[in-house]
Amino acid sequence: MNSLTGKKIILGITGSIAAYKAAFFVRLLIKSGAEVKVLMTQSATTFIAPLTLATLSKNPVITGIADGDEWSNHVELGLWADALVIAPATANTMAKMAGGICDNILNAVYLSARCPVFFAPGMDLDMWVHPSTQENVQKLLGYGNILVEPESGELASGLVGKGRMAEPEHIITALSDFFRKEETTQSLAGKTVLITAGPTYEPIDPVRFIGNHSSGKMGKALAEKVVARGGKVHLVLGPSKLTVDHPDIRVTKVSTALEMLAAAEKYFAQADIAIMAAAVADFRPKNAATEKIKKKAGQEEMTIELVKNPDIAATLGQKKRKNQILVGFALETENPVANASRKLSKKGFDFIVLNSLKDEGAGFNHDTNRVTLVFEGNKTKEFQLKSKLDVADDILDAIEQIL
Ligand code: C5P
């Protein structure tokens, strides 16, 4: 039995020439034991006949909100499915998905579906690289949708480049991997994970502080994925707008690096795993004023004396027991891997999650991230741009391999 056996899949086909591959794709899904219902946009029906797909899927194909005098219940369809796969996904359909437009049955089902959504773009290379398409891809990743990357090769236009819809076998692999992961979600049962997240605010006076743009989103995504795998979390969260509400995520809100250190030290002893995702201020004002600092008449300059903050990760690294795992984050602009490697041994990390500054949509405040994991001996594992929830899964997979 494979991980697609018994799974209910809605295949949404849109109007790209790659729609012809849908027949093979439906056959593969059925062969894998999945139940398939096909939705098509009107323009998709000009590329492949609904009758072909109805025959292969053994279900009627839905092409409109109303078929004759029968209404297609998009909410019911969305609830029925274990996964919605949009393949091929045209630039037009992706733009509608990103913008919440639902002027056809496929987009209506997409908006009301609660299941995971996979999208496999298929288009000409210039359409694929257009900034608006790329922005929409990032939005969709940010919503938690899963991208099955287009492949490179000869395109219907005769041009050669990236934009070809992934081969049906590759979409099947992406689906199987996803469901296999879901089946093993209790892999962190009995484990306690300490996560630091968000920025720190270092007070200058009662109204001003030194801080940074960290949102805490990566740490929150990690916490959610740990509990999804059956673990318990102590989340030490710096000032952040995020709300975290889960019985297995115990949140300690802190403001300064010193407060974060105290909370992290308190929970580290009980932790099997510690993930340092916080962006801690390296320095703090030596003396925070108790009253609001007023500018004096004629004053043109002001100096704030700073002192070094403790390194929370390194402090925990020194106390680390043999069976504890410590993971750090790094944001480097120069010689990223070499610098991350140095930090690895200095702070006692098992591996470092290297954030990219170069990729649009990665890092601070975004819902997506692109990371490289750096292990001992300069060994690296690179990942593509994906939602922070999916990045969290990659990080936890790497931790579980060490466990
Ligand atoms: O040295 P750098 O700030 O680049 O190191 C980043 C890693 O160290 C992150 O995992 C961060 O959470 C952690 N760190 C810390 N305490 C500090 C500075 C960084 O825990 N004072």
Tab-separated table of C-alpha atoms and ligand atoms in Angstrom:
chain	number	residue	atom	x	y	z
A	1	MET	CA	0.000	0.000	0.000
A	2	ASN	CA	1.390	3.434	-0.835
A	3	SER	CA	0.598	6.740	0.844
A	4	LEU	CA	-1.936	7.699	-1.875
A	5	THR	CA	-4.143	4.643	-1.352
A	6	GLY	CA	-7.656	5.756	-0.469
A	7	LYS	CA	-6.801	9.448	-0.704
A	8	LYS	CA	-9.441	11.728	-2.199
A	9	ILE	CA	-7.885	14.035	-4.745
A	10	ILE	CA	-9.482	16.882	-6.660
A	11	LEU	CA	-7.559	17.644	-9.812
A	12	GLY	CA	-8.129	21.185	-11.089
A	13	ILE	CA	-7.095	21.606	-14.718
A	14	THR	CA	-6.602	25.049	-16.235
A	15	GLY	CA	-6.004	26.213	-19.798
A	16	SER	CA	-2.375	25.510	-20.567
A	17	ILE	CA	-1.161	23.173	-23.316
A	18	ALA	CA	0.199	20.986	-20.491
A	19	ALA	CA	-3.455	20.059	-19.829
A	20	TYR	CA	-2.858	17.158	-22.240
A	21	LYS	CA	-0.707	15.546	-19.516
A	22	ALA	CA	-3.746	15.437	-17.232
A	23	ALA	CA	-4.850	12.137	-18.788
A	24	PHE	CA	-1.585	10.447	-17.735
A	25	PHE	CA	-1.727	12.120	-14.359
A	26	VAL	CA	-5.259	10.878	-13.628
A	27	ARG	CA	-4.220	7.357	-14.675
A	28	LEU	CA	-1.255	7.441	-12.293
A	29	LEU	CA	-3.437	8.707	-9.435
A	30	ILE	CA	-5.999	5.950	-9.992
A	31	LYS	CA	-3.224	3.341	-10.260
A	32	SER	CA	-1.855	4.584	-6.906
A	33	GLY	CA	-5.243	3.846	-5.341
A	34	ALA	CA	-6.524	7.441	-5.099
A	35	GLU	CA	-10.104	8.540	-5.714
A	36	VAL	CA	-10.157	11.365	-8.239
A	37	LYS	CA	-12.630	14.083	-9.139
A	38	VAL	CA	-11.718	16.438	-11.954
A	39	LEU	CA	-12.583	20.137	-12.217
A	40	MET	CA	-11.822	22.064	-15.386
A	41	THR	CA	-11.909	25.705	-16.353
A	42	GLN	CA	-13.659	26.465	-19.639
A	43	SER	CA	-10.349	27.137	-21.378
A	44	ALA	CA	-8.938	23.791	-20.169
A	45	THR	CA	-11.744	22.027	-22.067
A	46	THR	CA	-10.312	23.391	-25.308
A	47	PHE	CA	-7.050	21.493	-24.660
A	48	ILE	CA	-8.408	18.131	-23.497
A	49	ALA	CA	-11.874	16.599	-23.640
A	50	PRO	CA	-13.774	16.227	-20.350
A	51	LEU	CA	-14.974	12.813	-21.596
A	52	THR	CA	-11.373	11.498	-21.569
A	53	LEU	CA	-10.912	12.571	-17.938
A	54	ALA	CA	-14.378	11.394	-16.854
A	55	THR	CA	-13.572	7.947	-18.270
A	56	LEU	CA	-10.143	7.742	-16.638
A	57	SER	CA	-11.242	9.168	-13.262
A	58	LYS	CA	-14.503	7.150	-13.233
A	59	ASN	CA	-16.283	10.308	-12.072
A	60	PRO	CA	-18.186	13.048	-13.895
A	61	VAL	CA	-16.009	16.048	-14.744
A	62	ILE	CA	-17.195	19.390	-13.385
A	63	THR	CA	-16.695	22.403	-15.607
A	64	GLY	CA	-19.126	24.966	-14.223
A	65	ILE	CA	-20.769	26.163	-11.017
A	66	ALA	CA	-24.013	24.869	-12.552
A	67	ASP	CA	-24.201	21.944	-14.957
A	68	GLY	CA	-27.600	22.063	-16.653
A	69	ASP	CA	-29.990	22.435	-13.748
A	70	GLU	CA	-27.588	20.788	-11.305
A	71	TRP	CA	-25.549	22.956	-8.966
A	72	SER	CA	-21.970	21.913	-8.135
A	73	ASN	CA	-21.497	22.437	-4.418
A	74	HIS	CA	-18.005	23.891	-4.190
A	75	VAL	CA	-17.979	23.841	-0.369
A	76	GLU	CA	-18.867	20.147	-0.258
A	77	LEU	CA	-16.193	19.369	-2.854
A	78	GLY	CA	-13.596	21.304	-0.906
A	79	LEU	CA	-14.450	19.390	2.268
A	80	TRP	CA	-14.471	16.018	0.482
A	81	ALA	CA	-10.875	16.263	-0.709
A	82	ASP	CA	-7.698	15.214	1.103
A	83	ALA	CA	-5.786	17.350	-1.403
A	84	LEU	CA	-6.547	19.776	-4.195
A	85	VAL	CA	-4.018	19.628	-7.014
A	86	ILE	CA	-4.065	22.375	-9.625
A	87	ALA	CA	-2.103	21.063	-12.596
A	88	PRO	CA	-1.399	22.735	-14.855
A	89	ALA	CA	-1.814	26.043	-13.032
A	90	THR	CA	-1.780	28.928	-15.503
A	91	ALA	CA	-0.487	32.414	-14.648
A	92	ASN	CA	-4.113	33.562	-14.863
A	93	THR	CA	-5.448	30.991	-12.364
A	94	MET	CA	-2.551	31.638	-9.985
A	95	ALA	CA	-3.289	35.370	-10.110
A	96	LYS	CA	-6.931	34.633	-9.248
A	97	MET	CA	-5.872	32.300	-6.410
A	98	ALA	CA	-3.544	34.982	-5.052
A	99	GLY	CA	-6.246	37.650	-5.303
A	100	GLY	CA	-9.213	35.670	-3.984
A	101	ILE	CA	-11.153	35.831	-7.264
A	102	CYS	CA	-13.602	32.983	-7.780
A	103	ASP	CA	-15.342	33.425	-11.100
A	104	ASN	CA	-15.273	29.717	-11.934
A	105	ILE	CA	-15.801	26.410	-10.123
A	106	LEU	CA	-12.074	25.705	-9.768
A	107	ASN	CA	-11.309	28.981	-7.987
A	108	ALA	CA	-14.465	28.665	-5.869
A	109	VAL	CA	-13.351	25.198	-4.692
A	110	TYR	CA	-9.837	26.548	-4.055
A	111	LEU	CA	-11.185	29.334	-1.834
A	112	SER	CA	-13.412	27.042	0.200
A	113	ALA	CA	-11.060	24.037	0.453
A	114	ARG	CA	-9.641	23.194	3.872
A	115	CYS	CA	-7.275	20.554	2.539
A	116	PRO	CA	-3.670	21.095	1.399
A	117	VAL	CA	-3.385	22.673	-2.031
A	118	PHE	CA	-0.670	21.738	-4.532
A	119	PHE	CA	-0.085	23.832	-7.636
A	120	ALA	CA	2.036	22.839	-10.616
A	121	PRO	CA	2.531	25.874	-12.868
A	122	GLY	CA	2.677	25.361	-16.610
A	123	MET	CA	3.412	28.306	-18.905
A	124	ASP	CA	5.894	29.939	-21.234
A	125	LEU	CA	9.250	30.914	-19.735
A	126	ASP	CA	8.690	34.690	-19.946
A	127	MET	CA	5.302	34.395	-18.249
A	128	TRP	CA	6.927	32.297	-15.497
A	129	VAL	CA	9.706	34.805	-14.754
A	130	HIS	CA	7.427	37.868	-14.944
A	131	PRO	CA	7.526	39.686	-11.583
A	132	SER	CA	3.740	39.516	-11.213
A	133	THR	CA	3.754	35.716	-11.621
A	134	GLN	CA	6.658	35.385	-9.190
A	135	GLU	CA	4.891	37.641	-6.693
A	136	ASN	CA	1.758	35.499	-6.967
A	137	VAL	CA	3.817	32.322	-6.419
A	138	GLN	CA	5.178	33.853	-3.228
A	139	LYS	CA	1.718	34.851	-2.071
A	140	LEU	CA	0.452	31.318	-2.654
A	141	LEU	CA	3.416	29.834	-0.778
A	142	GLY	CA	2.669	32.281	2.016
A	143	TYR	CA	-0.899	30.944	2.196
A	144	GLY	CA	0.629	27.497	2.796
A	145	ASN	CA	0.014	26.155	-0.710
A	146	ILE	CA	2.618	23.715	-1.986
A	147	LEU	CA	4.492	24.448	-5.204
A	148	VAL	CA	5.466	21.646	-7.542
A	149	GLU	CA	8.197	23.531	-9.419
A	150	PRO	CA	7.934	23.789	-13.199
A	151	GLU	CA	10.693	22.057	-15.105
A	152	SER	CA	13.096	23.236	-17.819
A	153	GLY	CA	13.015	22.078	-21.393
A	154	GLU	CA	11.411	22.769	-24.720
A	155	LEU	CA	8.162	24.703	-24.421
A	156	ALA	CA	5.119	24.674	-26.687
A	157	SER	CA	6.175	28.095	-28.009
A	158	GLY	CA	9.402	26.572	-29.317
A	159	LEU	CA	11.433	28.470	-26.720
A	160	VAL	CA	13.616	26.541	-24.318
A	161	GLY	CA	13.622	27.321	-20.585
A	162	LYS	CA	11.760	26.913	-17.312
A	163	GLY	CA	7.984	26.852	-17.319
A	164	ARG	CA	7.026	23.327	-18.348
A	165	MET	CA	4.590	21.719	-15.941
A	166	ALA	CA	6.320	19.106	-13.766
A	167	GLU	CA	5.978	15.599	-15.159
A	168	PRO	CA	2.938	13.750	-13.704
A	169	GLU	CA	5.310	11.260	-12.008
A	170	HIS	CA	6.964	14.149	-10.162
A	171	ILE	CA	3.624	15.544	-8.976
A	172	ILE	CA	2.747	12.044	-7.732
A	173	THR	CA	6.060	11.978	-5.804
A	174	ALA	CA	5.305	15.364	-4.198
A	175	LEU	CA	1.862	14.118	-3.123
A	176	SER	CA	3.144	10.776	-1.819
A	177	ASP	CA	5.926	12.477	0.163
A	178	PHE	CA	3.386	14.832	1.711
A	179	PHE	CA	0.992	12.081	2.810
A	180	ARG	CA	3.848	9.882	4.047
A	181	LYS	CA	5.010	12.768	6.259
A	182	GLU	CA	1.469	13.211	7.577
A	183	GLU	CA	1.325	9.541	8.570
A	184	THR	CA	4.458	9.904	10.680
A	185	THR	CA	3.393	13.060	12.497
A	186	GLN	CA	3.844	11.612	15.980
A	187	SER	CA	7.585	11.435	15.480
A	188	LEU	CA	8.283	13.977	18.261
A	189	ALA	CA	5.918	12.433	20.836
A	190	GLY	CA	7.435	12.671	24.316
A	191	LYS	CA	9.940	15.352	23.258
A	192	THR	CA	10.092	18.868	24.699
A	193	VAL	CA	11.362	21.629	22.468
A	194	LEU	CA	12.560	25.070	23.570
A	195	ILE	CA	12.213	27.733	20.881
A	196	THR	CA	13.350	31.355	21.132
A	197	ALA	CA	11.683	33.663	18.620
A	198	GLY	CA	11.056	37.267	17.678
A	199	PRO	CA	13.172	40.344	18.313
A	200	THR	CA	14.355	41.790	21.594
A	201	TYR	CA	13.695	45.397	22.623
A	202	GLU	CA	16.494	47.012	24.596
A	203	PRO	CA	15.169	50.091	26.408
A	204	ILE	CA	16.832	53.479	25.979
A	205	ASP	CA	14.214	55.126	28.182
A	206	PRO	CA	10.572	54.264	29.040
A	207	VAL	CA	9.376	55.049	25.485
A	208	ARG	CA	12.310	54.197	23.185
A	209	PHE	CA	14.224	51.050	22.482
A	210	ILE	CA	16.775	49.378	20.201
A	211	GLY	CA	15.066	46.570	18.301
A	212	ASN	CA	14.914	44.859	14.927
A	213	HIS	CA	12.437	43.727	12.256
A	214	SER	CA	12.105	40.103	13.345
A	215	SER	CA	8.429	39.068	13.348
A	216	GLY	CA	8.661	35.753	15.217
A	217	LYS	CA	6.876	33.994	12.333
A	218	MET	CA	9.610	31.382	11.791
A	219	GLY	CA	9.609	30.482	15.501
A	220	LYS	CA	5.815	30.252	15.561
A	221	ALA	CA	5.855	27.992	12.478
A	222	LEU	CA	8.416	25.750	14.195
A	223	ALA	CA	6.289	25.591	17.358
A	224	GLU	CA	3.182	24.630	15.372
A	225	LYS	CA	5.020	21.928	13.462
A	226	VAL	CA	6.544	20.472	16.647
A	227	VAL	CA	3.095	20.050	18.218
A	228	ALA	CA	1.770	18.628	14.932
A	229	ARG	CA	4.439	15.920	15.352
A	230	GLY	CA	3.326	15.213	18.900
A	231	GLY	CA	5.952	17.256	20.808
A	232	LYS	CA	5.594	19.914	23.502
A	233	VAL	CA	6.969	23.436	23.136
A	234	HIS	CA	8.289	26.160	25.425
A	235	LEU	CA	8.203	29.228	23.210
A	236	VAL	CA	10.181	32.178	24.548
A	237	LEU	CA	8.821	34.996	22.434
A	238	GLY	CA	10.222	38.502	22.164
A	239	PRO	CA	7.894	41.479	21.466
A	240	SER	CA	5.759	40.288	18.553
A	241	LYS	CA	2.264	40.925	17.203
A	242	LEU	CA	1.715	37.193	16.788
A	243	THR	CA	-0.763	35.293	18.880
A	244	VAL	CA	-0.059	31.667	19.693
A	245	ASP	CA	-2.867	29.584	21.074
A	246	HIS	CA	-2.274	25.860	21.518
A	247	PRO	CA	-2.436	23.785	24.703
A	248	ASP	CA	0.932	22.165	23.903
A	249	ILE	CA	2.711	25.472	23.226
A	250	ARG	CA	3.619	27.229	26.475
A	251	VAL	CA	4.464	30.824	25.672
A	252	THR	CA	6.717	32.996	27.838
A	253	LYS	CA	6.657	36.577	26.643
A	254	VAL	CA	9.847	38.545	27.157
A	255	SER	CA	11.127	41.895	26.029
A	256	THR	CA	14.896	42.169	26.507
A	257	ALA	CA	17.786	39.803	25.790
A	258	LEU	CA	18.398	39.435	29.540
A	259	GLU	CA	14.778	38.368	30.065
A	260	MET	CA	15.026	35.998	27.108
A	261	LEU	CA	18.193	34.449	28.548
A	262	ALA	CA	16.555	33.922	31.963
A	263	ALA	CA	13.503	32.213	30.405
A	264	ALA	CA	15.589	30.123	28.001
A	265	GLU	CA	17.892	28.926	30.786
A	266	LYS	CA	14.877	28.002	32.899
A	267	TYR	CA	13.406	25.717	30.232
A	268	PHE	CA	16.616	24.393	28.673
A	269	ALA	CA	17.221	21.758	31.339
A	270	GLN	CA	13.909	20.034	30.501
A	271	ALA	CA	14.355	20.368	26.752
A	272	ASP	CA	15.387	17.591	24.406
A	273	ILE	CA	15.790	20.075	21.577
A	274	ALA	CA	16.415	23.845	21.565
A	275	ILE	CA	15.975	25.993	18.484
A	276	MET	CA	17.333	29.536	18.678
A	277	ALA	CA	15.240	31.421	16.134
A	278	ALA	CA	15.238	34.773	17.952
A	279	ALA	CA	16.980	37.848	16.566
A	280	VAL	CA	18.648	38.970	19.768
A	281	ALA	CA	20.124	42.472	19.985
A	282	ASP	CA	23.886	42.131	20.344
A	283	PHE	CA	24.119	45.276	22.505
A	284	ARG	CA	21.879	47.144	24.963
A	285	PRO	CA	22.053	50.683	26.332
A	286	LYS	CA	24.320	50.631	29.376
A	287	ASN	CA	21.914	52.707	31.435
A	288	ALA	CA	18.254	52.861	30.458
A	289	ALA	CA	16.878	56.218	31.618
A	290	THR	CA	13.972	55.987	34.030
A	291	GLU	CA	12.343	59.133	32.622
A	292	LYS	CA	11.829	60.052	28.953
A	293	ILE	CA	15.045	61.626	27.659
A	294	LYS	CA	14.388	65.219	26.582
A	295	LYS	CA	16.375	67.013	23.923
A	296	LYS	CA	18.137	70.070	25.216
A	297	ALA	CA	17.991	73.417	23.427
A	298	GLY	CA	20.677	73.542	20.737
A	299	GLN	CA	21.566	69.869	21.156
A	300	GLU	CA	22.755	68.435	17.799
A	301	GLU	CA	24.177	65.098	18.877
A	302	MET	CA	23.493	62.396	21.358
A	303	THR	CA	25.494	59.344	22.322
A	304	ILE	CA	24.077	56.200	23.798
A	305	GLU	CA	26.629	53.972	25.468
A	306	LEU	CA	26.007	50.297	24.703
A	307	VAL	CA	27.178	47.154	26.458
A	308	LYS	CA	27.306	43.618	25.087
A	309	ASN	CA	24.297	41.388	25.642
A	310	PRO	CA	24.879	37.795	26.686
A	311	ASP	CA	24.819	35.264	23.859
A	312	ILE	CA	21.843	33.093	24.766
A	313	ALA	CA	22.665	30.339	22.301
A	314	ALA	CA	26.316	30.122	23.364
A	315	THR	CA	25.305	30.087	27.053
A	316	LEU	CA	22.989	27.136	26.415
A	317	GLY	CA	25.628	25.536	24.164
A	318	GLN	CA	28.043	25.410	27.115
A	319	LYS	CA	25.462	23.644	29.279
A	320	LYS	CA	24.328	21.284	26.551
A	321	ARG	CA	24.026	17.645	27.581
A	322	LYS	CA	25.180	14.928	25.209
A	323	ASN	CA	21.669	13.926	24.204
A	324	GLN	CA	20.387	17.488	23.680
A	325	ILE	CA	20.146	19.042	20.235
A	326	LEU	CA	20.825	22.754	19.757
A	327	VAL	CA	19.951	24.469	16.483
A	328	GLY	CA	20.781	28.068	15.585
A	329	PHE	CA	19.871	30.562	12.899
A	330	ALA	CA	22.210	32.884	11.047
A	331	LEU	CA	21.883	35.735	8.633
A	332	GLU	CA	25.151	36.406	6.859
A	333	THR	CA	25.905	38.801	4.042
A	334	GLU	CA	29.514	37.737	3.394
A	335	ASN	CA	30.982	34.208	3.100
A	336	PRO	CA	27.739	32.813	4.509
A	337	VAL	CA	28.669	29.129	4.774
A	338	ALA	CA	32.149	29.734	6.215
A	339	ASN	CA	30.786	32.200	8.779
A	340	ALA	CA	27.910	29.896	9.704
A	341	SER	CA	30.371	27.024	10.159
A	342	ARG	CA	32.479	29.101	12.528
A	343	LYS	CA	29.376	29.995	14.552
A	344	LEU	CA	28.402	26.330	14.639
A	345	SER	CA	31.408	25.285	16.696
A	346	LYS	CA	31.607	28.551	18.679
A	347	LYS	CA	28.048	28.247	19.975
A	348	GLY	CA	27.780	24.462	20.148
A	349	PHE	CA	25.050	24.113	17.500
A	350	ASP	CA	24.309	20.766	15.888
A	351	PHE	CA	23.443	22.694	12.740
A	352	ILE	CA	22.664	26.224	11.619
A	353	VAL	CA	19.755	27.456	9.533
A	354	LEU	CA	21.243	30.005	7.177
A	355	ASN	CA	18.719	32.613	6.047
A	356	SER	CA	19.029	34.194	2.652
A	357	LEU	CA	19.041	37.971	2.397
A	358	LYS	CA	19.212	37.923	-1.389
A	359	ASP	CA	15.880	36.280	-2.119
A	360	GLU	CA	12.808	38.386	-2.369
A	361	GLY	CA	10.218	36.948	-0.031
A	362	ALA	CA	12.746	35.432	2.357
A	363	GLY	CA	13.547	36.444	5.911
A	364	PHE	CA	12.127	39.153	8.145
A	365	ASN	CA	8.370	39.567	8.256
A	366	HIS	CA	7.668	37.390	5.210
A	367	ASP	CA	5.554	34.260	5.281
A	368	THR	CA	8.129	32.514	3.116
A	369	ASN	CA	11.785	31.726	3.599
A	370	ARG	CA	14.682	30.207	1.699
A	371	VAL	CA	17.251	28.463	3.848
A	372	THR	CA	20.420	26.408	3.683
A	373	LEU	CA	21.202	24.055	6.554
A	374	VAL	CA	24.886	24.098	7.505
A	375	PHE	CA	26.292	21.074	9.354
A	376	GLU	CA	29.712	20.261	10.775
A	377	GLY	CA	32.527	20.026	8.230
A	378	ASN	CA	30.923	22.644	5.924
A	379	LYS	CA	28.285	20.140	4.824
A	380	THR	CA	25.215	21.960	3.478
A	381	LYS	CA	21.666	21.205	2.402
A	382	GLU	CA	19.913	23.846	0.290
A	383	PHE	CA	16.171	24.333	0.006
A	384	GLN	CA	14.004	26.346	-2.362
A	385	LEU	CA	11.788	29.264	-1.354
A	386	LYS	CA	8.772	27.913	0.546
A	387	SER	CA	6.316	28.811	3.283
A	388	LYS	CA	7.806	29.127	6.765
A	389	LEU	CA	5.622	26.171	7.797
A	390	ASP	CA	7.290	24.017	5.144
A	391	VAL	CA	10.730	25.337	6.133
A	392	ALA	CA	9.882	24.317	9.715
A	393	ASP	CA	9.208	20.781	8.445
A	394	ASP	CA	12.599	20.660	6.715
A	395	ILE	CA	14.322	21.805	9.937
A	396	LEU	CA	12.452	19.243	12.044
A	397	ASP	CA	13.260	16.491	9.522
A	398	ALA	CA	16.971	17.350	9.917
A	399	ILE	CA	16.620	17.295	13.729
A	400	GLU	CA	14.880	13.923	13.626
A	401	GLN	CA	17.713	12.507	11.547
A	402	ILE	CA	20.133	13.434	14.347
A	403	LEU	CA	17.749	12.032	16.997
B	1	C5P	O1	26.012	35.652	16.203
B	1	C5P	P1	24.673	35.713	15.563
B	1	C5P	O2	23.772	36.755	16.141
B	1	C5P	O3	24.713	35.777	14.064
B	1	C5P	O4	24.044	34.271	15.898
B	1	C5P	C1	22.766	33.939	15.556
B	1	C5P	C2	22.255	32.804	16.388
B	1	C5P	O5	22.596	32.977	17.763
B	1	C5P	C3	20.748	32.716	16.373
B	1	C5P	O6	20.384	31.372	16.547
B	1	C5P	C4	20.342	33.583	17.565
B	1	C5P	O7	19.073	33.221	18.060
B	1	C5P	C5	21.449	33.280	18.552
B	1	C5P	N1	21.805	34.410	19.438
B	1	C5P	C6	21.504	34.346	20.786
B	1	C5P	N2	21.867	35.361	21.629
B	1	C5P	C7	22.518	36.443	21.160
B	1	C5P	C8	22.828	36.540	19.780
B	1	C5P	C9	22.452	35.509	18.942
B	1	C5P	O8	20.898	33.360	21.223
B	1	C5P	N3	22.854	37.405	21.984
